[in-house]
Amino acid sequence: MNKQMESIFRSRLCPTPVHLEFQDGDFFRMQDHASIQLSIRNGMNELAIRDIVLRECSEYWNCKADVECVFHFPSNQLPPEGYRLKVESSSIFIESPDAMGIRNALKTLRQLAETERGVRIFRYYAIPCCSIEDFPAMAFRGIHLCWFPETSFPEMEKQIRLAAYLKMNFIVLEPWGVFPFECEPDFCWPDCSVPRSDWRRILSIAHDLGLTVIPQLNTLGHAFGARGYSGKHAVLDFAPQYASLFEPDGWSWCLSNPETRKSLKNMILEMHDFFGRPPYFHVGCDEAYTAGTCSLCQQHSVADLLKDQLLFFHDILAERDTRMMLWHDMFLDREDPRFQSIYVATGSKEKGFSRLLGELPRDLIFCDWEYCGVPDQTLDFEWASTRHLMEYGYDTILCPWNRL
């Protein structure tokens, strides 16, 4: 294979494998009775693995391959979700320690495959001969998706399938007033709620693709679909009798009202159950500009109110062996020169949120969202906010938006 052709095939792969080498030889034909040989670990469910491969062959290449499994320990240890792949003209060999590694190998093959050339109606997909070894650089590879009233089911399904195709393994899925709570039926857009049957379909699709879906419910700012651009509020627009649960402008939940915590607890537990009790739950908490501004909250330390609420949610999730995720922006001091170019939506010495970093459980996971860009030449740039959170002992996920 010439260098130009190699470059074209490499450009189709996302993410780029750790090791990739192309060989000369006839392309492998992915069609009915194509030979795929799997080397898996003792203890893996052979039937389940074969079902995954057969289903992916049907969906990716519209064929029914001949799949053979053998059990043995690989000569060199492979990290979780990693794989070794060898494509010869007559057979494909895949070695992996787990089901996700097998899935990832098949996704790589799909990215390399192209239809039969020089014909009007193709009969098979062709895959170049190659050797590949690959494994994830990060254990947590996620994307955050919002389900707005304007979001269609096909659009959401497309995003989830694309995330899986790009070898992500987690999705944080945040409903914006479209999840029909049974415990709080008024806390949803009356005409825009997504039926629970559609939610089940989406979760089933994600599960079949090997994705873990993490629910998110905003428990401070952006209270119930509050959107600065649109002025929408899924609760107060139709049920203003619940206004006391929120700060006077509706943007933030009221931290001092015990009824607020009751409602949030019920909704968190319902969502967690509905999503299949995943190992994480995201409680939001970003951009709470008006937190603690009502007359009742002002009778207390707003930082103490927030700490008490976060500990409450942390503890009920911990009872379910679930780690709490939350946004970072209120815990940075906007007067600190390290954070001048970083989003510090609500952090200030006046509110005292930054001191909570030393007082909150270390098993929290902070999601450090960054909307500002870095000059292209500064490829080794380290975000001061992420470094700061990690120095306090917190696992931290860096969350870009629309810039590399």
Coordinates of C-alpha atoms in Angstrom, one line a residue:
M1 CA 0.0 0.0 0.0
N2 CA 1.5 3.4 -1.0
K3 CA 1.9 6.3 1.4
Q4 CA -0.9 8.3 0.0
M5 CA -3.4 5.5 0.5
E6 CA -2.2 4.9 4.0
S7 CA -2.7 8.5 4.8
I8 CA -6.3 8.4 3.5
F9 CA -7.1 5.3 5.6
R10 CA -5.5 6.9 8.7
S11 CA -7.6 10.0 8.3
R12 CA -10.8 7.9 8.6
L13 CA -9.9 6.7 12.1
C14 CA -11.1 8.7 15.1
P15 CA -9.6 8.4 17.7
T16 CA -6.2 7.5 16.2
P17 CA -5.0 4.1 17.4
V18 CA -1.9 3.8 19.5
H19 CA -0.3 1.5 17.0
L20 CA -1.3 1.1 13.3
E21 CA 0.6 -0.7 10.5
F22 CA -0.8 -1.4 7.1
Q23 CA 0.3 -4.5 5.1
D24 CA 0.2 -5.4 1.4
G25 CA -2.3 -8.0 0.3
D26 CA -5.8 -8.4 -1.0
F27 CA -8.4 -6.5 1.1
F28 CA -10.5 -8.6 3.5
R29 CA -14.1 -9.0 2.3
M30 CA -16.7 -8.5 5.0
Q31 CA -19.7 -10.5 3.8
D32 CA -21.7 -13.5 4.8
H33 CA -19.5 -16.3 6.3
A34 CA -16.5 -13.9 6.6
S35 CA -14.1 -15.4 9.3
I36 CA -13.7 -13.4 12.5
Q37 CA -11.7 -15.1 15.3
L38 CA -11.8 -13.8 18.8
S39 CA -9.3 -14.4 21.6
I40 CA -11.0 -13.6 24.9
R41 CA -10.2 -14.1 28.6
N42 CA -11.4 -17.0 30.7
G43 CA -14.6 -16.1 32.5
M44 CA -16.0 -13.9 29.7
N45 CA -19.4 -14.9 28.4
E46 CA -18.8 -16.4 25.0
L47 CA -22.4 -16.3 23.9
A48 CA -22.8 -12.7 24.8
I49 CA -19.6 -11.7 23.0
R50 CA -20.6 -13.6 19.9
D51 CA -24.0 -11.9 20.0
I52 CA -22.3 -8.5 20.1
V53 CA -20.1 -9.3 17.1
L54 CA -23.0 -10.8 15.1
R55 CA -25.2 -7.8 15.8
E56 CA -22.5 -5.3 14.9
C57 CA -21.7 -7.2 11.7
S58 CA -25.3 -7.0 10.7
E59 CA -25.6 -3.3 11.5
Y60 CA -22.2 -2.2 10.2
W61 CA -21.8 -4.4 7.1
N62 CA -25.2 -6.1 6.6
C63 CA -23.7 -9.6 6.8
K64 CA -23.7 -12.6 9.0
A65 CA -20.0 -13.5 9.8
D66 CA -18.7 -16.8 11.1
V67 CA -17.5 -16.0 14.6
E68 CA -15.1 -18.3 16.5
C69 CA -14.1 -17.7 20.1
V70 CA -11.0 -19.1 21.9
F71 CA -10.0 -18.6 25.5
H72 CA -6.5 -17.8 26.5
F73 CA -4.6 -15.1 28.3
P74 CA -2.8 -12.7 25.9
S75 CA 0.9 -12.8 25.9
N76 CA 1.1 -9.1 26.8
Q77 CA -1.4 -7.4 29.1
L78 CA -4.0 -5.2 27.5
P79 CA -5.6 -2.4 29.5
P80 CA -9.4 -2.4 29.9
E81 CA -11.3 -1.7 26.7
G82 CA -8.1 -2.2 24.7
Y83 CA -7.7 -4.6 21.8
R84 CA -5.3 -6.1 19.3
L85 CA -6.5 -6.5 15.7
K86 CA -5.0 -8.2 12.7
V87 CA -6.7 -8.1 9.3
E88 CA -5.6 -10.6 6.7
S89 CA -7.1 -11.2 3.4
S90 CA -8.9 -14.4 4.6
S91 CA -9.7 -13.7 8.3
I92 CA -9.8 -11.1 11.0
F93 CA -8.3 -11.8 14.4
I94 CA -9.3 -9.7 17.5
E95 CA -7.8 -10.1 21.0
S96 CA -9.3 -8.2 24.0
P97 CA -9.8 -8.5 27.7
D98 CA -13.4 -7.4 27.7
A99 CA -16.6 -6.8 25.7
M100 CA -15.9 -3.0 25.3
G101 CA -12.5 -3.8 23.7
I102 CA -14.2 -6.1 21.2
R103 CA -16.7 -3.3 20.4
N104 CA -13.9 -0.8 20.0
A105 CA -12.1 -3.1 17.5
L106 CA -15.3 -3.5 15.5
K107 CA -15.7 0.3 15.4
T108 CA -12.2 0.7 14.1
L109 CA -12.9 -1.9 11.4
R110 CA -16.1 0.0 10.4
Q111 CA -14.1 3.2 10.1
L112 CA -11.6 1.5 7.8
A113 CA -14.2 -0.3 5.6
E114 CA -15.4 0.9 2.3
T115 CA -17.8 -0.7 -0.2
E116 CA -16.8 -2.8 -3.1
R117 CA -15.4 -0.5 -5.8
G118 CA -16.1 -0.2 -9.6
V119 CA -19.7 -1.6 -9.5
R120 CA -23.2 -0.2 -9.6
I121 CA -24.5 -2.3 -6.7
F122 CA -21.9 -3.4 -4.2
R123 CA -21.9 -6.9 -2.6
Y124 CA -19.5 -6.5 0.3
Y125 CA -17.3 -4.1 2.3
A126 CA -13.5 -4.2 1.9
I127 CA -11.0 -3.7 4.8
P128 CA -7.3 -3.2 4.2
C129 CA -4.8 -5.7 5.7
C130 CA -3.4 -4.2 8.9
S131 CA -2.2 -4.7 12.4
I132 CA -3.6 -2.4 15.2
E133 CA -3.1 -2.2 18.9
D134 CA -5.2 0.4 20.7
F135 CA -6.5 1.2 24.2
P136 CA -8.0 4.3 25.8
A137 CA -5.9 7.1 27.1
M138 CA -8.7 8.0 29.6
A139 CA -10.9 5.7 31.5
F140 CA -13.8 8.2 31.5
R141 CA -14.6 9.4 28.0
G142 CA -17.9 11.2 28.0
I143 CA -20.1 13.8 26.3
H144 CA -22.8 16.0 27.9
L145 CA -26.1 16.1 26.0
C146 CA -29.1 18.3 26.8
W147 CA -32.6 17.2 25.8
F148 CA -34.4 20.5 25.2
P149 CA -38.1 20.9 24.3
E150 CA -36.9 21.5 20.8
T151 CA -34.8 18.3 20.6
S152 CA -36.3 15.5 18.5
F153 CA -35.9 11.8 19.4
P154 CA -34.0 11.1 16.1
E155 CA -31.6 13.9 16.9
M156 CA -30.9 12.5 20.4
E157 CA -30.5 9.0 19.0
K158 CA -28.1 10.3 16.4
Q159 CA -25.9 12.0 19.0
I160 CA -25.8 8.9 21.2
R161 CA -24.9 6.6 18.2
L162 CA -22.2 9.0 17.1
A163 CA -20.7 9.2 20.7
A164 CA -20.5 5.4 20.8
Y165 CA -19.0 5.3 17.3
L166 CA -16.2 7.6 18.5
K167 CA -15.5 5.2 21.4
M168 CA -16.9 7.2 24.2
N169 CA -18.2 5.2 27.1
F170 CA -20.3 7.7 29.2
I171 CA -23.1 10.2 28.4
V172 CA -24.3 12.8 30.9
L173 CA -27.9 13.3 29.8
E174 CA -29.6 16.4 31.1
P175 CA -33.4 16.9 30.5
W176 CA -34.5 20.6 30.4
G177 CA -38.0 20.3 31.6
V178 CA -38.9 17.3 29.4
F179 CA -38.6 14.4 31.9
P180 CA -42.1 13.4 33.1
F181 CA -41.6 13.0 36.8
E182 CA -44.2 10.8 38.6
C183 CA -43.2 12.3 42.0
E184 CA -43.5 15.9 40.7
P185 CA -45.9 15.9 37.7
D186 CA -46.0 19.7 37.5
F187 CA -42.2 19.9 37.0
C188 CA -42.3 19.4 33.3
W189 CA -43.4 21.3 30.2
P190 CA -47.0 20.3 29.7
D191 CA -46.9 20.0 25.9
C192 CA -43.2 19.2 25.4
S193 CA -42.5 16.3 27.8
V194 CA -40.7 13.3 26.3
P195 CA -42.8 10.1 26.9
R196 CA -41.3 7.7 29.3
S197 CA -41.4 5.1 26.6
D198 CA -39.0 7.3 24.5
W199 CA -36.7 7.7 27.5
R200 CA -36.6 3.9 27.8
R201 CA -35.8 3.5 24.1
I202 CA -33.0 6.0 24.3
L203 CA -31.5 4.3 27.4
S204 CA -31.9 0.9 25.8
I205 CA -30.1 2.1 22.6
A206 CA -27.2 3.5 24.7
H207 CA -27.0 0.3 26.8
D208 CA -26.8 -1.8 23.6
L209 CA -24.0 0.4 22.4
G210 CA -22.0 -0.1 25.6
L211 CA -22.6 3.4 27.0
T212 CA -23.4 4.3 30.6
V213 CA -25.9 7.1 30.8
I214 CA -25.6 9.5 33.7
P215 CA -28.6 11.6 34.6
Q216 CA -28.3 15.3 35.5
L217 CA -30.7 17.4 37.4
N218 CA -29.9 21.0 38.2
T219 CA -30.1 21.5 41.9
L220 CA -29.1 25.2 42.2
G221 CA -28.7 27.4 39.1
H222 CA -30.6 26.9 35.9
A223 CA -33.5 25.8 38.1
F224 CA -36.0 23.8 36.0
G225 CA -35.2 24.8 32.5
A226 CA -34.4 28.5 33.4
R227 CA -32.7 29.8 30.3
G228 CA -31.2 33.3 30.2
Y229 CA -31.6 33.5 26.4
S230 CA -35.2 32.4 26.3
G231 CA -36.7 33.4 29.6
K232 CA -38.3 29.9 29.8
H233 CA -39.0 28.2 33.1
A234 CA -40.6 24.7 33.0
V235 CA -42.3 25.1 36.4
L236 CA -43.1 28.8 36.9
D237 CA -44.5 29.4 33.4
F238 CA -47.3 27.0 34.1
A239 CA -47.4 26.4 37.9
P240 CA -46.5 29.7 39.6
Q241 CA -47.8 28.4 42.9
Y242 CA -44.4 26.8 43.4
A243 CA -42.5 30.1 43.4
S244 CA -41.4 29.8 47.0
L245 CA -39.2 26.8 46.0
F246 CA -37.0 29.2 44.0
E247 CA -35.2 32.5 44.5
P248 CA -37.4 35.5 43.6
D249 CA -36.2 35.6 40.0
G250 CA -36.7 31.9 39.6
W251 CA -33.2 31.3 38.3
S252 CA -31.9 29.4 41.4
W253 CA -33.5 27.0 43.8
C254 CA -34.0 28.3 47.3
L255 CA -31.5 26.7 49.6
S256 CA -33.2 27.6 52.9
N257 CA -36.7 26.2 52.0
P258 CA -36.9 22.6 53.3
E259 CA -39.6 21.9 50.7
T260 CA -37.0 22.5 48.0
R261 CA -34.8 19.7 49.3
K262 CA -37.8 17.3 49.5
S263 CA -38.7 17.9 45.9
L264 CA -35.1 17.6 44.7
K265 CA -34.5 14.4 46.6
N266 CA -37.6 12.8 45.2
M267 CA -36.7 13.7 41.7
I268 CA -33.0 12.6 42.0
L269 CA -34.0 9.2 43.3
E270 CA -36.7 8.8 40.6
M271 CA -34.3 9.7 37.9
H272 CA -31.5 7.5 39.3
D273 CA -33.9 4.5 39.5
F274 CA -35.2 5.2 36.0
F275 CA -31.7 5.4 34.5
G276 CA -30.8 2.0 36.1
R277 CA -28.9 3.3 39.1
P278 CA -25.7 4.2 37.2
P279 CA -22.5 4.8 39.3
Y280 CA -22.6 8.6 38.9
F281 CA -25.3 11.3 39.2
H282 CA -24.7 14.9 38.1
V283 CA -26.3 17.6 40.3
G284 CA -25.4 20.6 38.1
C285 CA -25.0 23.7 40.3
D286 CA -23.4 25.9 37.7
E287 CA -24.1 29.6 37.1
A288 CA -26.1 30.1 40.3
Y289 CA -25.9 33.9 40.1
T290 CA -28.8 34.5 42.4
A291 CA -28.2 31.8 45.0
G292 CA -29.1 32.9 48.5
T293 CA -30.7 36.2 47.5
C294 CA -34.2 35.8 49.1
S295 CA -35.0 37.2 52.6
L296 CA -34.9 33.8 54.2
C297 CA -31.6 32.7 52.8
Q298 CA -30.1 36.0 53.8
Q299 CA -30.6 35.1 57.4
H300 CA -28.0 32.4 57.1
S301 CA -24.5 31.9 55.7
V302 CA -25.2 31.1 52.0
A303 CA -22.0 29.0 51.9
D304 CA -23.2 26.9 54.8
L305 CA -26.6 26.5 53.2
L306 CA -25.0 25.2 50.1
K307 CA -22.6 22.9 51.9
D308 CA -25.5 21.4 53.9
Q309 CA -27.5 20.8 50.7
L310 CA -24.5 19.2 48.9
L311 CA -23.7 16.9 51.8
F312 CA -27.4 15.9 51.9
F313 CA -27.4 14.9 48.2
H314 CA -23.9 13.3 48.5
D315 CA -25.0 11.1 51.3
I316 CA -28.3 9.8 49.7
L317 CA -26.3 9.0 46.6
A318 CA -23.5 7.4 48.5
E319 CA -26.0 5.0 50.1
R320 CA -26.6 3.8 46.5
D321 CA -22.8 3.5 45.8
T322 CA -23.1 6.4 43.5
R323 CA -20.6 9.3 43.1
M324 CA -21.9 12.8 42.8
M325 CA -20.8 15.0 39.9
L326 CA -21.2 18.8 39.9
W327 CA -19.9 21.8 38.0
H328 CA -17.0 23.8 39.4
D329 CA -17.6 27.4 38.7
M330 CA -18.9 28.6 42.1
F331 CA -15.9 27.2 44.0
L332 CA -13.3 29.5 42.5
D333 CA -12.6 32.9 43.9
R334 CA -13.1 35.5 41.0
E335 CA -10.5 37.8 42.7
D336 CA -7.8 35.2 42.5
P337 CA -5.4 36.2 39.6
R338 CA -5.1 32.6 38.5
F339 CA -8.7 32.5 37.5
Q340 CA -9.1 35.8 35.7
S341 CA -9.4 34.2 32.2
I342 CA -11.5 31.3 33.5
Y343 CA -15.3 31.2 34.0
V344 CA -16.0 32.0 37.6
A345 CA -19.8 32.5 37.5
T346 CA -20.6 32.8 41.1
G347 CA -17.4 32.5 43.1
S348 CA -16.6 35.4 45.4
K349 CA -15.2 36.0 48.8
E350 CA -18.5 37.6 49.8
K351 CA -20.4 34.3 49.3
G352 CA -17.5 32.2 50.6
F353 CA -18.2 29.2 48.3
S354 CA -14.5 28.7 47.6
R355 CA -13.8 27.7 51.2
L356 CA -16.1 24.7 50.8
L357 CA -13.4 22.9 48.7
G358 CA -11.7 22.0 51.9
E359 CA -14.9 20.9 53.6
L360 CA -16.7 18.7 51.0
P361 CA -16.1 15.0 50.6
R362 CA -13.1 14.0 48.4
D363 CA -15.1 11.5 46.4
L364 CA -17.0 14.3 44.6
I365 CA -16.2 14.6 40.9
F366 CA -15.9 18.2 39.6
C367 CA -16.7 18.9 36.0
D368 CA -14.6 21.9 35.0
W369 CA -16.4 23.6 32.1
E370 CA -14.3 25.9 30.0
Y371 CA -15.8 28.1 27.2
C372 CA -12.7 30.2 26.6
G373 CA -10.1 29.1 24.1
V374 CA -6.4 28.7 24.3
P375 CA -4.0 29.9 21.6
D376 CA -3.2 27.2 19.1
Q377 CA 0.5 27.4 19.8
T378 CA -0.1 26.7 23.5
L379 CA -0.6 23.0 23.2
D380 CA 0.8 22.2 26.6
F381 CA -1.5 24.7 28.4
E382 CA -2.8 23.5 31.8
W383 CA -6.0 24.9 33.1
A384 CA -5.4 26.6 36.5
S385 CA -8.9 25.7 37.7
T386 CA -8.4 22.0 37.0
R387 CA -5.0 22.0 38.7
H388 CA -6.6 23.8 41.7
L389 CA -9.4 21.3 42.1
M390 CA -7.0 18.4 41.8
E391 CA -4.7 19.8 44.4
Y392 CA -7.6 19.6 46.8
G393 CA -7.8 15.9 46.0
Y394 CA -10.9 15.9 43.7
D395 CA -11.2 13.8 40.6
T396 CA -11.8 16.4 37.9
I397 CA -13.1 16.2 34.4
L398 CA -12.1 19.0 32.0
C399 CA -15.1 19.9 29.9
P400 CA -14.5 21.9 26.7
W401 CA -17.3 23.2 24.5
N402 CA -16.7 24.2 20.9
R403 CA -13.0 24.7 20.9
L404 CA -10.2 22.1 21.0

